[in-house]
């Protein structure tokens, strides 16, 4: 039976260490759902990691495997999505080179994250072409698959806009080759970490997908609560409490109502509230932990999945590259 072909989606993550609940809510849950409706390509973008980690890349290889395990444990299914490592598909590099011929430098210099990240990572020398060309490589990642859509957060929209501009310019110069990929906006879910700031590995406040139940329990027990609620009998304000924010994301309606009113009336203590959060997280984290354990028991399976993913990605990207080379007058 033939139907309308599914729309193609490309997304990637930099391998920079274990994923946490923020990644699960901000991206992975969405990716898992997209597998049912779209033709998905998920790329571990290790070349992108090098743009900032080039001076000491020793950890990148380990992080690549770790990221693959996190994705698969979270429910990315290699039978329904192509999971691959960017540097194993050389077509990305070639397309990056071809596109570099037509991209005016100011297009890259004006990307907001270029200046921002240089400011944030002052201890590193990011005055390199690789770093400036980061959004161009990202455009090549997307255009290599002629993706119809890209799941992005608000902060990535300018990068995608650049990618669309590059596609338009290429099509204008050499004929219709690339679709302009749409943004599939992922609702910004700023999950708080244990200290109330945005959950982030670099703040040391994250609950990782790879944490065992005991560690998850310890992290939740140590979570910041409403600072005004210094005693059990003092009513609290759940609106300023990161534990309650996590309830709103992970707990049932009933538990959310229970925590909300129990906190405001001092009917429950923070210990009860945190216990309920642990209970809400258990059915989410247990299947992830089980899949992770099965994968770690069978490391050859991770290699097979990544090998097969790279082969499928190469095939799709090569088809695009043939068009791009031809359009630009290359070949004999
Ligand atoms: S009862 Fe719950 S919502 Fe209220 S302050 Fe304690 S942990 Fe936070």
PDB file of C-alpha atoms in Angstrom, residues 109-122 126 131 155 158-159:
ATOM      1  CA  UNK A 109      28.969  36.548  12.282  1.00  0.00           C
ATOM      2  CA  UNK A 110      25.486  37.792  13.032  1.00  0.00           C
ATOM      3  CA  UNK A 111      24.188  34.492  14.514  1.00  0.00           C
ATOM      4  CA  UNK A 112      23.407  35.574  18.110  1.00  0.00           C
ATOM      5  CA  UNK A 113      24.922  32.521  19.805  1.00  0.00           C
ATOM      6  CA  UNK A 114      28.307  33.185  18.129  1.00  0.00           C
ATOM      7  CA  UNK A 115      29.102  36.243  20.224  1.00  0.00           C
ATOM      8  CA  UNK A 116      27.226  34.969  23.292  1.00  0.00           C
ATOM      9  CA  UNK A 117      29.132  31.700  23.491  1.00  0.00           C
ATOM     10  CA  UNK A 118      32.442  33.418  22.899  1.00  0.00           C
ATOM     11  CA  UNK A 119      31.611  35.594  25.908  1.00  0.00           C
ATOM     12  CA  UNK A 120      30.486  32.641  28.026  1.00  0.00           C
ATOM     13  CA  UNK A 121      33.466  30.421  27.230  1.00  0.00           C
ATOM     14  CA  UNK A 122      36.121  33.091  27.604  1.00  0.00           C
ATOM     15  CA  UNK A 126      37.057  30.232  20.078  1.00  0.00           C
ATOM     16  CA  UNK A 131      33.513  27.793  15.748  1.00  0.00           C
ATOM     17  CA  UNK A 155      17.132  29.572  21.073  1.00  0.00           C
ATOM     18  CA  UNK A 158      18.115  31.819  14.331  1.00  0.00           C
ATOM     19  CA  UNK A 159      20.311  28.840  13.329  1.00  0.00           C
TER      20      UNK A 159
END
